[in-house]
Amino acid sequence: MATISDIMVAAAINILTAFAFFVAFAVLRIQPINDRVYFPKWYLKGLRSSPTHTGAFVQKLVNLDFRSYVRFLSWMPAALQMPEPELIDHAGLDSAAYLRIYLIGLKIFVPISFLAFTVMVPVNITNGTLEHSNLTYSNIDKLSISNIPTGSHRFWTHLVMAYAFTFWTCYVLKKEYEIIASMRLHFLASEHRRPDQFTVLVRNVPPDPDESVSELVEHFFLVNHPDHYLTHQVVYNANKLSELVEEKKKNQNWLDYYQLKSSRNQSRKPSVKTGFLGLWGKTVDAIDLYMLKIERLSKEISAEREKTAKNHKSAVPAAFVSFRTRWGAAVCAQTQQTRNPTVWLTEWAPEPRDVYWHNLAIPYVSLAIRRLIIAVAFFFLTFFFMIPIAFVQSLANIEGIEKAVPFLKALIEMKVVKSFIQGFLPGIALKIFLLFLPTILMLMSKFEGLSSISGLERRSATRYYIFQFINVFLGSIITGTAFQQLDNFIHQSANEIPKTIGVSIPMKATFFITYIMVDGWAGVAGEILRLKPLIIYHLKNFFLVKTEKDREEAMDPGSLGFNTGEPQIQLYFLLGLVYAVVTPILLPFIIIFFGLAYIVYRHQIINVYNQEYESAAAFWPDVHGRIITALVVSQLLLMGLLSTKQAAQSTPLLITLPVLTIWFHRFCKGRYEPAFVRYPLQEAMMKDTLERTKEPNLNLKDYLQNAYIHPVFKGEDDSESDAASLDFDEEPVLVPTKRQSQRSTPFPSIRSGSSQSLLSVHLHSQP
């Protein structure tokens, strides 16, 4: 088992690593040539100019002001200076709400740590239970609940602390839920006009042999929303066109590269081979080859655009429908449109940046099948991953390694090597295994058919959290117990095994402490260094950049990455709440993580990240729910642990805790969650009234007309935009119905739920 000295060595290694990253960042960020890497957000906003444009040649590359090197940690207080309202205006509510997750961690665990170290640690350490047992233990375990003798009255202290920690956590969660809900409503009320405030995504439009999807949508909404319907945009299957445009962009990049290479050495023309990966085949002029490819692709793109725009078969049974008012959009998005609840399905449209266009072409009826396939695939991914996790956990046991490779025993027993293996290696190995997981989970979410990028990230985050809970948390405890206590199991009776498992749960705190230091401390410090974007930017800048526009495109500001970042944070909430009562020594390591991460990510949000979309903190119910899950898990594990300690008197009181916590969650869900899934009609009407007062002559039609056209139809260089051909009219004029079937009778349409008689009345009522 790792001793306190081993943990201190590991802590020193990680602290030095983090400090080295901070020093490297402090030096790199003030160099003029790196300005676009560490401050890209200000360039994208047009509020910062490159320092390489002025001064002597050396000053364009290197910062010669030595005073700036002395103040290498000045970015930390600077990151905390921007007030939260200004931060919301600068980066959006999503970013501000994301930062509050770290603040919640500090608000929860700082008071809990103070209480745990003043009350529980003295209660735990003043016993000698482990010293008189046959279990493998360390000095850290003496600070845990494992050091309390079986049947002791001291367990009442842990019971009372469990209640105190639960009530405090719930209080903080309620206050934060209330604050975020209020911030969201205020943000939506004060925000500038956006297309998604007026637009609804309609899916599963029923087919009609006599009318196109566009005509069906127009008729349905003119009849059922006559006073509020404004315009619509049918969704087209432009996936093939998107692939062609993407292929052209790649070829254009290669053409730019070879043209730049040729301009630098005009005596030698660049050439390539036409075979696989350019490894073999006929040698040809590189510039001519890529110009021919681009010319061919331009013709294919133009033809595919015209085909997609004019062929009604390219239209999928979905549309973005825009309304004259936010109130009209809110009514449509939050109500059932027909008697048949499976057709004319409406939901709030994602903002245009948030739309994941590729999935809109997926037939709605296939989504349920896709969800089932992904559920099965995720099950196998989660549980088959236990095999490498088990191997990783075995690395944390020195004795296990020595048995596997006895010829290395002398090397392993060296103090430095031993401390490195136990304090650093397990966390690194686990991190490598988890490196490719987010990409796999995102691909699974895309296959599932979600229509927005924010939806994809939230779904991936949920699966990532489940995966980490099962494999990293439960897998580490169960597997670690099996490896460490195998010898004890063999020599004990069956009745003693549950007790051994119960005692071993807090003993895994050592592994999680090292994981927090590697993943949390050094990982967060590595985030601010931005080594990968730095290298890629300078490679692009050297080989591809010719103009200022090229230089801007070479910047990679990145984003928060909710699908990976939030589940990682939740793992620390889980560890903190589980071990708060069991092994409080873990809490200071978590507090350091939350404090360090808050400063680092606040700096990144202010200076670096450029969010791809704005959901107005729609993810907060997921954040709240996962912290509640961690709280319930901690209570259940404490019940299991105390049951092995013959603390039967406390069991009825402990059963009450999960019940109260779940009731609290249901209360918060009913009280605050509606603000995140529905838009109050009162707020919508107030916003509409205020807008009409300020802008009585606003032409909303022009504002919304092209908002939800597929990106491949707007602003491309290949040809003129075909947006005008995608069924937009100047005014919502009724098109006489072309139906010849029985659905044209005065009786309600079986498919649309509208009636011809209503349509006739509406036609005659038009001036």
Short mmCIF file of C-alpha atoms in Angstrom, two decimals, residues 304-766:
data_model
loop_
_atom_site.label_atom_id
_atom_site.label_comp_id
_atom_site.label_asym_id
_atom_site.label_seq_id
_atom_site.Cartn_x
_atom_site.Cartn_y
_atom_site.Cartn_z
CA GLU A 304 -25.66 18.68 -57.22
CA ARG A 305 -26.92 22.01 -55.88
CA GLU A 306 -29.34 22.44 -58.73
CA LYS A 307 -30.49 18.84 -58.40
CA THR A 308 -31.01 19.14 -54.63
CA ALA A 309 -32.85 22.46 -54.88
CA LYS A 310 -35.24 21.43 -57.66
CA ASN A 311 -35.83 17.74 -56.93
CA HIS A 312 -38.70 17.36 -54.46
CA LYS A 313 -37.41 13.89 -53.57
CA SER A 314 -34.42 15.59 -51.95
CA ALA A 315 -36.74 17.17 -49.40
CA VAL A 316 -37.08 15.24 -46.14
CA PRO A 317 -40.29 15.32 -44.06
CA ALA A 318 -39.00 18.10 -41.80
CA ALA A 319 -38.98 21.87 -41.89
CA PHE A 320 -37.96 24.96 -39.96
CA VAL A 321 -41.13 27.02 -39.47
CA SER A 322 -40.79 30.67 -38.44
CA PHE A 323 -43.48 32.80 -36.77
CA ARG A 324 -44.24 36.50 -36.53
CA THR A 325 -43.81 36.50 -32.75
CA ARG A 326 -41.96 34.62 -30.05
CA TRP A 327 -45.32 33.97 -28.46
CA GLY A 328 -46.55 32.15 -31.58
CA ALA A 329 -43.37 30.07 -31.75
CA ALA A 330 -43.64 29.17 -28.05
CA VAL A 331 -47.25 28.01 -28.44
CA CYS A 332 -46.36 25.84 -31.44
CA ALA A 333 -43.19 24.36 -29.94
CA GLN A 334 -44.83 23.41 -26.65
CA THR A 335 -48.16 21.96 -27.83
CA GLN A 336 -49.40 18.87 -29.68
CA GLN A 337 -50.40 19.78 -33.21
CA THR A 338 -52.83 16.99 -34.21
CA ARG A 339 -54.88 14.14 -32.82
CA ASN A 340 -52.16 11.77 -33.94
CA PRO A 341 -49.21 12.39 -31.57
CA THR A 342 -46.72 10.73 -33.94
CA VAL A 343 -46.96 13.27 -36.82
CA TRP A 344 -46.32 17.00 -37.07
CA LEU A 345 -43.93 16.81 -34.13
CA THR A 346 -42.67 20.22 -33.03
CA GLU A 347 -39.77 21.31 -30.88
CA TRP A 348 -37.75 24.47 -30.44
CA ALA A 349 -35.33 24.87 -33.32
CA PRO A 350 -31.66 24.96 -32.35
CA GLU A 351 -29.93 28.21 -33.18
CA PRO A 352 -28.49 28.10 -36.73
CA ARG A 353 -24.92 27.49 -35.48
CA ASP A 354 -26.18 24.59 -33.37
CA VAL A 355 -27.95 22.63 -36.12
CA TYR A 356 -26.32 19.32 -36.99
CA TRP A 357 -27.49 19.22 -40.60
CA HIS A 358 -26.32 15.73 -41.43
CA ASN A 359 -28.84 14.10 -39.06
CA LEU A 360 -31.87 16.05 -40.27
CA ALA A 361 -31.93 13.82 -43.33
CA ILE A 362 -32.41 10.67 -41.20
CA PRO A 363 -36.00 9.36 -41.45
CA TYR A 364 -37.78 9.98 -38.17
CA VAL A 365 -39.16 6.43 -38.01
CA SER A 366 -35.64 5.01 -37.94
CA LEU A 367 -34.56 7.03 -34.88
CA ALA A 368 -36.06 4.53 -32.40
CA ILE A 369 -34.18 1.66 -34.07
CA ARG A 370 -30.96 3.67 -34.03
CA ARG A 371 -31.40 4.41 -30.31
CA LEU A 372 -31.84 0.70 -29.58
CA ILE A 373 -28.71 -0.22 -31.57
CA ILE A 374 -26.64 2.42 -29.76
CA ALA A 375 -27.98 1.33 -26.35
CA VAL A 376 -26.82 -2.23 -27.00
CA ALA A 377 -23.46 -1.04 -28.37
CA PHE A 378 -22.90 1.23 -25.37
CA PHE A 379 -23.69 -1.64 -22.99
CA PHE A 380 -20.97 -3.82 -24.53
CA LEU A 381 -18.50 -0.92 -24.73
CA THR A 382 -18.99 -0.15 -21.04
CA PHE A 383 -18.71 -3.63 -19.62
CA PHE A 384 -16.00 -5.03 -21.90
CA PHE A 385 -13.83 -2.08 -20.97
CA MET A 386 -13.48 -3.57 -17.50
CA ILE A 387 -10.67 -5.82 -18.74
CA PRO A 388 -8.06 -3.06 -19.37
CA ILE A 389 -9.27 -1.21 -16.26
CA ALA A 390 -8.50 -4.31 -14.19
CA PHE A 391 -4.99 -4.38 -15.63
CA VAL A 392 -4.49 -0.68 -14.85
CA GLN A 393 -5.52 -1.18 -11.25
CA SER A 394 -3.02 -4.00 -10.84
CA LEU A 395 -0.26 -1.47 -11.57
CA ALA A 396 -1.11 0.32 -8.33
CA ASN A 397 0.03 -2.75 -6.37
CA ILE A 398 3.79 -3.06 -6.03
CA GLU A 399 3.56 -6.66 -4.84
CA GLY A 400 1.56 -7.63 -7.92
CA ILE A 401 4.17 -6.18 -10.26
CA GLU A 402 7.01 -7.88 -8.40
CA LYS A 403 5.27 -11.26 -8.72
CA ALA A 404 4.74 -10.71 -12.44
CA VAL A 405 8.32 -9.56 -13.12
CA PRO A 406 10.49 -10.78 -10.20
CA PHE A 407 13.76 -9.89 -11.97
CA LEU A 408 12.82 -6.18 -11.63
CA LYS A 409 12.24 -6.37 -7.88
CA ALA A 410 15.47 -4.55 -6.99
CA LEU A 411 14.63 -1.67 -9.35
CA ILE A 412 10.99 -1.44 -8.19
CA GLU A 413 11.99 -1.33 -4.53
CA MET A 414 13.99 1.84 -5.11
CA LYS A 415 12.15 4.64 -3.32
CA VAL A 416 11.91 6.98 -6.31
CA VAL A 417 10.72 4.23 -8.70
CA LYS A 418 8.26 2.87 -6.17
CA SER A 419 6.77 6.31 -5.54
CA PHE A 420 6.52 6.95 -9.28
CA ILE A 421 4.72 3.64 -9.95
CA GLN A 422 2.18 4.12 -7.18
CA GLY A 423 1.73 7.87 -7.41
CA PHE A 424 1.92 8.60 -11.13
CA LEU A 425 1.78 5.54 -13.38
CA PRO A 426 -1.78 4.28 -12.64
CA GLY A 427 -3.37 7.65 -13.39
CA ILE A 428 -1.38 8.06 -16.61
CA ALA A 429 -2.26 4.57 -17.83
CA LEU A 430 -5.94 5.09 -17.13
CA LYS A 431 -5.85 8.46 -18.89
CA ILE A 432 -4.40 6.87 -22.03
CA PHE A 433 -7.16 4.26 -22.06
CA LEU A 434 -9.79 6.99 -21.79
CA LEU A 435 -8.19 9.20 -24.45
CA PHE A 436 -10.13 7.75 -27.37
CA LEU A 437 -13.42 7.29 -25.53
CA PRO A 438 -15.00 10.74 -26.21
CA THR A 439 -14.58 10.33 -29.98
CA ILE A 440 -16.28 6.94 -29.88
CA LEU A 441 -19.16 8.26 -27.78
CA MET A 442 -19.66 11.27 -30.07
CA LEU A 443 -19.83 8.98 -33.10
CA MET A 444 -22.46 6.93 -31.29
CA SER A 445 -24.52 10.06 -30.57
CA LYS A 446 -24.30 11.13 -34.20
CA PHE A 447 -25.48 7.73 -35.37
CA GLU A 448 -28.37 8.01 -32.94
CA GLY A 449 -29.72 10.93 -34.99
CA LEU A 450 -29.78 13.98 -32.69
CA SER A 451 -30.44 17.19 -34.60
CA SER A 452 -28.26 19.69 -32.71
CA ILE A 453 -24.61 19.91 -31.72
CA SER A 454 -25.60 20.78 -28.15
CA GLY A 455 -27.85 17.70 -28.06
CA LEU A 456 -24.98 15.55 -29.33
CA GLU A 457 -22.66 16.90 -26.64
CA ARG A 458 -25.20 16.45 -23.84
CA ARG A 459 -25.96 12.88 -24.89
CA SER A 460 -22.26 12.07 -25.17
CA ALA A 461 -21.68 13.65 -21.76
CA THR A 462 -24.36 11.44 -20.21
CA ARG A 463 -22.78 8.29 -21.64
CA TYR A 464 -19.30 9.43 -20.66
CA TYR A 465 -20.48 9.94 -17.09
CA ILE A 466 -22.13 6.49 -16.98
CA PHE A 467 -18.98 4.94 -18.42
CA GLN A 468 -16.74 6.62 -15.87
CA PHE A 469 -19.06 5.74 -13.02
CA ILE A 470 -19.05 2.04 -13.91
CA ASN A 471 -15.47 1.62 -15.09
CA VAL A 472 -13.36 4.26 -13.38
CA PHE A 473 -15.21 4.43 -10.07
CA LEU A 474 -16.95 1.09 -9.46
CA GLY A 475 -14.41 -0.80 -11.55
CA SER A 476 -11.53 0.66 -9.57
CA ILE A 477 -13.10 -0.22 -6.22
CA ILE A 478 -14.16 -3.76 -7.12
CA THR A 479 -11.04 -4.66 -9.11
CA GLY A 480 -8.73 -3.04 -6.62
CA THR A 481 -10.36 -4.95 -3.78
CA ALA A 482 -9.92 -8.25 -5.60
CA PHE A 483 -6.23 -7.62 -6.26
CA GLN A 484 -5.33 -6.32 -2.83
CA GLN A 485 -7.33 -8.68 -0.63
CA LEU A 486 -7.06 -11.95 -2.59
CA ASP A 487 -4.77 -13.51 -0.03
CA ASN A 488 -7.14 -12.53 2.78
CA PHE A 489 -10.12 -14.02 0.93
CA ILE A 490 -8.36 -17.38 0.59
CA HIS A 491 -7.60 -17.63 4.30
CA GLN A 492 -10.93 -16.33 5.57
CA SER A 493 -14.30 -17.97 5.98
CA ALA A 494 -17.15 -16.96 3.68
CA ASN A 495 -18.79 -14.95 6.47
CA GLU A 496 -15.74 -12.70 6.76
CA ILE A 497 -15.53 -11.76 3.05
CA PRO A 498 -18.26 -9.03 3.13
CA LYS A 499 -16.41 -7.39 6.04
CA THR A 500 -13.15 -7.41 4.08
CA ILE A 501 -14.83 -5.80 1.08
CA GLY A 502 -16.43 -3.17 3.30
CA VAL A 503 -13.10 -2.28 4.88
CA SER A 504 -11.37 -2.21 1.49
CA ILE A 505 -13.65 0.43 -0.04
CA PRO A 506 -12.02 3.36 1.77
CA MET A 507 -8.59 1.88 1.05
CA LYS A 508 -9.02 2.75 -2.66
CA ALA A 509 -8.79 6.42 -1.75
CA THR A 510 -5.03 6.22 -2.40
CA PHE A 511 -5.58 5.42 -6.07
CA PHE A 512 -8.14 8.17 -6.51
CA ILE A 513 -5.84 10.71 -4.86
CA THR A 514 -3.15 9.96 -7.45
CA TYR A 515 -5.76 10.10 -10.23
CA ILE A 516 -6.95 13.53 -9.05
CA MET A 517 -3.39 14.83 -9.02
CA VAL A 518 -2.54 13.52 -12.51
CA ASP A 519 -5.84 14.21 -14.25
CA GLY A 520 -6.84 17.23 -12.21
CA TRP A 521 -3.78 19.23 -11.23
CA ALA A 522 -1.35 18.48 -14.05
CA GLY A 523 -4.17 17.99 -16.58
CA VAL A 524 -5.70 21.41 -15.94
CA ALA A 525 -2.28 23.06 -16.02
CA GLY A 526 -1.61 21.32 -19.34
CA GLU A 527 -4.89 22.70 -20.71
CA ILE A 528 -3.72 26.29 -20.41
CA LEU A 529 -0.41 25.54 -22.17
CA ARG A 530 -2.28 24.63 -25.41
CA LEU A 531 0.73 22.77 -26.75
CA LYS A 532 -1.12 21.01 -29.61
CA PRO A 533 -2.82 24.19 -30.99
CA LEU A 534 0.50 26.02 -30.63
CA ILE A 535 2.38 23.49 -32.79
CA ILE A 536 -0.39 23.21 -35.39
CA TYR A 537 -0.70 27.00 -35.69
CA HIS A 538 3.00 27.49 -36.37
CA LEU A 539 3.06 24.62 -38.88
CA LYS A 540 0.13 26.17 -40.74
CA ASN A 541 1.66 29.61 -40.43
CA PHE A 542 4.90 28.42 -41.98
CA PHE A 543 3.54 26.20 -44.76
CA LEU A 544 0.05 27.49 -45.68
CA VAL A 545 -0.52 31.08 -44.55
CA LYS A 546 -0.32 33.70 -47.32
CA THR A 547 -2.84 36.35 -46.22
CA GLU A 548 -4.31 37.71 -42.99
CA LYS A 549 -7.45 35.68 -43.70
CA ASP A 550 -5.34 32.51 -43.89
CA ARG A 551 -3.72 33.44 -40.59
CA GLU A 552 -7.13 33.83 -38.92
CA GLU A 553 -8.22 30.44 -40.24
CA ALA A 554 -5.03 28.91 -38.87
CA MET A 555 -6.12 29.87 -35.35
CA ASP A 556 -7.81 27.11 -33.39
CA PRO A 557 -9.58 28.70 -30.41
CA GLY A 558 -11.41 25.49 -29.55
CA SER A 559 -14.36 25.37 -27.16
CA LEU A 560 -15.22 24.12 -23.69
CA GLY A 561 -16.01 20.61 -24.91
CA PHE A 562 -19.03 19.95 -22.69
CA ASN A 563 -19.17 16.29 -23.76
CA THR A 564 -15.80 15.57 -22.10
CA GLY A 565 -15.26 18.36 -19.57
CA GLU A 566 -18.50 18.14 -17.59
CA PRO A 567 -18.38 14.34 -16.99
CA GLN A 568 -14.80 14.75 -15.75
CA ILE A 569 -15.94 17.37 -13.27
CA GLN A 570 -18.78 15.10 -12.16
CA LEU A 571 -16.30 12.32 -11.38
CA TYR A 572 -14.67 14.63 -8.82
CA PHE A 573 -18.07 15.43 -7.30
CA LEU A 574 -18.68 11.69 -7.01
CA LEU A 575 -15.30 11.02 -5.40
CA GLY A 576 -15.67 13.92 -2.99
CA LEU A 577 -19.17 13.01 -1.83
CA VAL A 578 -18.40 9.27 -1.51
CA TYR A 579 -15.17 9.73 0.42
CA ALA A 580 -16.21 12.77 2.50
CA VAL A 581 -17.47 10.50 5.27
CA VAL A 582 -15.26 7.50 4.51
CA THR A 583 -11.77 9.00 3.91
CA PRO A 584 -11.74 12.80 4.35
CA ILE A 585 -8.03 13.07 3.44
CA LEU A 586 -9.11 13.03 -0.24
CA LEU A 587 -11.07 16.30 0.06
CA PRO A 588 -8.16 18.81 -0.01
CA PHE A 589 -6.95 17.35 -3.30
CA ILE A 590 -10.41 17.88 -4.81
CA ILE A 591 -10.60 21.45 -3.49
CA ILE A 592 -7.26 22.28 -5.12
CA PHE A 593 -8.59 20.86 -8.41
CA PHE A 594 -11.78 22.94 -8.34
CA GLY A 595 -9.91 26.14 -7.42
CA LEU A 596 -7.20 25.66 -10.04
CA ALA A 597 -9.68 24.61 -12.75
CA TYR A 598 -11.92 27.62 -12.07
CA ILE A 599 -9.05 30.08 -12.62
CA VAL A 600 -7.67 28.27 -15.68
CA TYR A 601 -10.99 27.83 -17.47
CA ARG A 602 -12.08 31.38 -16.66
CA HIS A 603 -8.90 32.58 -18.37
CA GLN A 604 -9.52 30.30 -21.34
CA ILE A 605 -13.14 31.42 -21.71
CA ILE A 606 -12.14 35.09 -21.64
CA ASN A 607 -9.16 34.85 -24.00
CA VAL A 608 -9.30 31.61 -25.98
CA TYR A 609 -12.48 29.57 -26.39
CA ASN A 610 -15.00 30.48 -29.05
CA GLN A 611 -18.25 28.63 -28.35
CA GLU A 612 -19.85 26.94 -31.33
CA TYR A 613 -23.37 27.63 -30.09
CA GLU A 614 -25.39 29.20 -27.27
CA SER A 615 -28.00 27.08 -25.47
CA ALA A 616 -28.62 29.52 -22.57
CA ALA A 617 -27.41 26.96 -19.98
CA ALA A 618 -29.88 24.30 -21.17
CA PHE A 619 -27.48 21.66 -19.80
CA TRP A 620 -27.96 22.65 -16.15
CA PRO A 621 -30.63 20.02 -15.30
CA ASP A 622 -28.09 17.36 -16.34
CA VAL A 623 -25.45 18.90 -14.06
CA HIS A 624 -27.86 19.01 -11.12
CA GLY A 625 -29.09 15.46 -11.72
CA ARG A 626 -25.61 13.98 -11.82
CA ILE A 627 -24.57 15.63 -8.55
CA ILE A 628 -27.75 14.25 -6.97
CA THR A 629 -26.82 10.81 -8.34
CA ALA A 630 -23.38 11.10 -6.74
CA LEU A 631 -25.00 12.05 -3.44
CA VAL A 632 -27.34 9.03 -3.47
CA VAL A 633 -24.47 6.70 -4.42
CA SER A 634 -22.41 8.01 -1.50
CA GLN A 635 -25.31 7.32 0.88
CA LEU A 636 -25.86 3.78 -0.43
CA LEU A 637 -22.16 2.94 -0.21
CA LEU A 638 -22.03 4.25 3.35
CA MET A 639 -25.00 2.01 4.22
CA GLY A 640 -23.16 -0.98 2.75
CA LEU A 641 -19.98 -0.11 4.59
CA LEU A 642 -21.67 0.34 7.98
CA SER A 643 -23.54 -2.93 7.54
CA THR A 644 -20.16 -4.70 7.68
CA LYS A 645 -19.34 -2.80 10.87
CA GLN A 646 -22.33 -4.14 12.83
CA ALA A 647 -23.81 -0.65 13.08
CA ALA A 648 -27.37 -1.91 12.71
CA GLN A 649 -28.82 0.91 14.81
CA SER A 650 -27.86 3.47 12.15
CA THR A 651 -29.36 1.59 9.18
CA PRO A 652 -32.95 2.89 9.50
CA LEU A 653 -31.68 6.45 9.74
CA LEU A 654 -29.40 5.99 6.73
CA ILE A 655 -32.27 4.63 4.61
CA THR A 656 -34.02 7.96 5.14
CA LEU A 657 -31.19 9.90 3.48
CA PRO A 658 -31.60 8.59 -0.11
CA VAL A 659 -35.38 8.99 0.19
CA LEU A 660 -35.02 12.62 1.25
CA THR A 661 -32.44 13.28 -1.46
CA ILE A 662 -34.65 11.83 -4.21
CA TRP A 663 -37.62 13.85 -2.91
CA PHE A 664 -35.43 16.97 -3.01
CA HIS A 665 -34.46 16.18 -6.60
CA ARG A 666 -38.11 15.80 -7.62
CA PHE A 667 -38.91 19.12 -5.95
CA CYS A 668 -36.13 20.90 -7.87
CA LYS A 669 -37.16 19.17 -11.09
CA GLY A 670 -40.71 20.43 -10.75
CA ARG A 671 -39.76 23.90 -9.51
CA TYR A 672 -36.81 24.88 -11.72
CA GLU A 673 -36.46 22.49 -14.68
CA PRO A 674 -39.43 23.93 -16.67
CA ALA A 675 -37.36 27.10 -17.17
CA PHE A 676 -34.85 24.97 -19.13
CA VAL A 677 -37.26 22.98 -21.32
CA ARG A 678 -40.10 25.47 -21.90
CA TYR A 679 -40.31 29.18 -22.60
CA PRO A 680 -42.97 31.01 -20.52
CA LEU A 681 -45.65 32.65 -22.68
CA GLN A 682 -45.60 35.66 -20.39
CA GLU A 683 -41.88 36.20 -21.06
CA ALA A 684 -42.42 35.74 -24.81
CA MET A 685 -45.26 38.27 -24.90
CA MET A 686 -43.26 40.82 -22.91
CA LYS A 687 -40.30 40.45 -25.27
CA ASP A 688 -42.54 40.77 -28.35
CA THR A 689 -44.32 43.85 -26.98
CA LEU A 690 -41.04 45.56 -26.12
CA GLU A 691 -39.61 44.79 -29.56
CA ARG A 692 -42.69 46.14 -31.38
CA THR A 693 -42.44 49.33 -29.34
CA LYS A 694 -38.76 49.85 -30.11
CA GLU A 695 -38.86 48.69 -33.76
CA PRO A 696 -42.37 49.16 -35.18
CA ASN A 697 -41.16 48.86 -38.79
CA LEU A 698 -39.05 45.71 -38.32
CA ASN A 699 -39.13 43.42 -41.36
CA LEU A 700 -38.90 40.06 -39.62
CA LYS A 701 -39.38 38.21 -42.91
CA ASP A 702 -36.08 39.44 -44.29
CA TYR A 703 -34.36 38.64 -41.00
CA LEU A 704 -35.59 35.02 -40.87
CA GLN A 705 -35.75 34.14 -44.56
CA ASN A 706 -32.25 32.71 -44.96
CA ALA A 707 -31.50 31.84 -41.33
CA TYR A 708 -32.06 28.09 -41.66
CA ILE A 709 -30.78 27.39 -45.16
CA HIS A 710 -28.23 24.57 -45.23
CA PRO A 711 -24.69 26.08 -45.10
CA VAL A 712 -23.74 24.52 -48.44
CA PHE A 713 -26.38 26.69 -50.10
CA LYS A 714 -25.06 29.98 -48.78
CA GLY A 715 -21.96 31.95 -49.41
CA GLU A 716 -19.85 29.29 -51.13
CA ASP A 717 -17.32 30.30 -53.72
CA ASP A 718 -18.21 27.63 -56.24
CA SER A 719 -21.30 29.29 -57.61
CA GLU A 720 -24.01 31.71 -56.73
CA SER A 721 -26.26 30.79 -53.86
CA ASP A 722 -29.36 28.89 -54.80
CA ALA A 723 -31.15 29.97 -51.66
CA ALA A 724 -33.81 31.74 -53.67
CA SER A 725 -34.86 28.46 -55.22
CA LEU A 726 -35.64 26.80 -51.88
CA ASP A 727 -39.34 27.66 -51.77
CA PHE A 728 -39.26 31.07 -50.12
CA ASP A 729 -41.98 33.58 -50.98
CA GLU A 730 -42.12 37.26 -50.22
CA GLU A 731 -45.37 36.85 -48.27
CA PRO A 732 -47.17 33.76 -46.96
CA VAL A 733 -49.62 33.60 -49.86
CA LEU A 734 -51.86 30.54 -49.84
CA VAL A 735 -51.26 28.06 -52.63
CA PRO A 736 -54.50 26.32 -53.69
CA THR A 737 -54.37 22.69 -52.64
CA LYS A 738 -53.53 20.08 -55.25
CA ARG A 739 -55.09 17.20 -53.35
CA GLN A 740 -57.39 14.98 -55.37
CA SER A 741 -57.74 12.20 -52.84
CA GLN A 742 -60.34 11.60 -50.17
CA ARG A 743 -58.32 13.85 -47.88
CA SER A 744 -59.67 16.82 -49.85
CA THR A 745 -63.16 16.27 -48.48
CA PRO A 746 -64.59 18.54 -45.76
CA PHE A 747 -63.71 15.88 -43.19
CA PRO A 748 -60.46 16.26 -41.25
CA SER A 749 -57.39 14.88 -42.95
CA ILE A 750 -56.29 11.59 -41.43
CA ARG A 751 -52.65 12.56 -41.89
CA SER A 752 -52.50 16.28 -41.28
CA GLY A 753 -55.37 16.80 -38.94
CA SER A 754 -56.53 19.84 -40.95
CA SER A 755 -59.74 20.06 -42.93
CA GLN A 756 -60.54 21.33 -46.39
CA SER A 757 -63.53 23.23 -45.05
CA LEU A 758 -61.27 25.22 -42.71
CA LEU A 759 -58.90 25.87 -45.60
CA SER A 760 -61.81 27.11 -47.77
CA VAL A 761 -62.99 29.43 -45.02
CA HIS A 762 -59.49 30.81 -44.68
CA LEU A 763 -59.19 31.27 -48.45
CA HIS A 764 -62.45 33.22 -48.64
CA SER A 765 -61.50 35.35 -45.67
CA GLN A 766 -58.37 36.64 -47.39
#
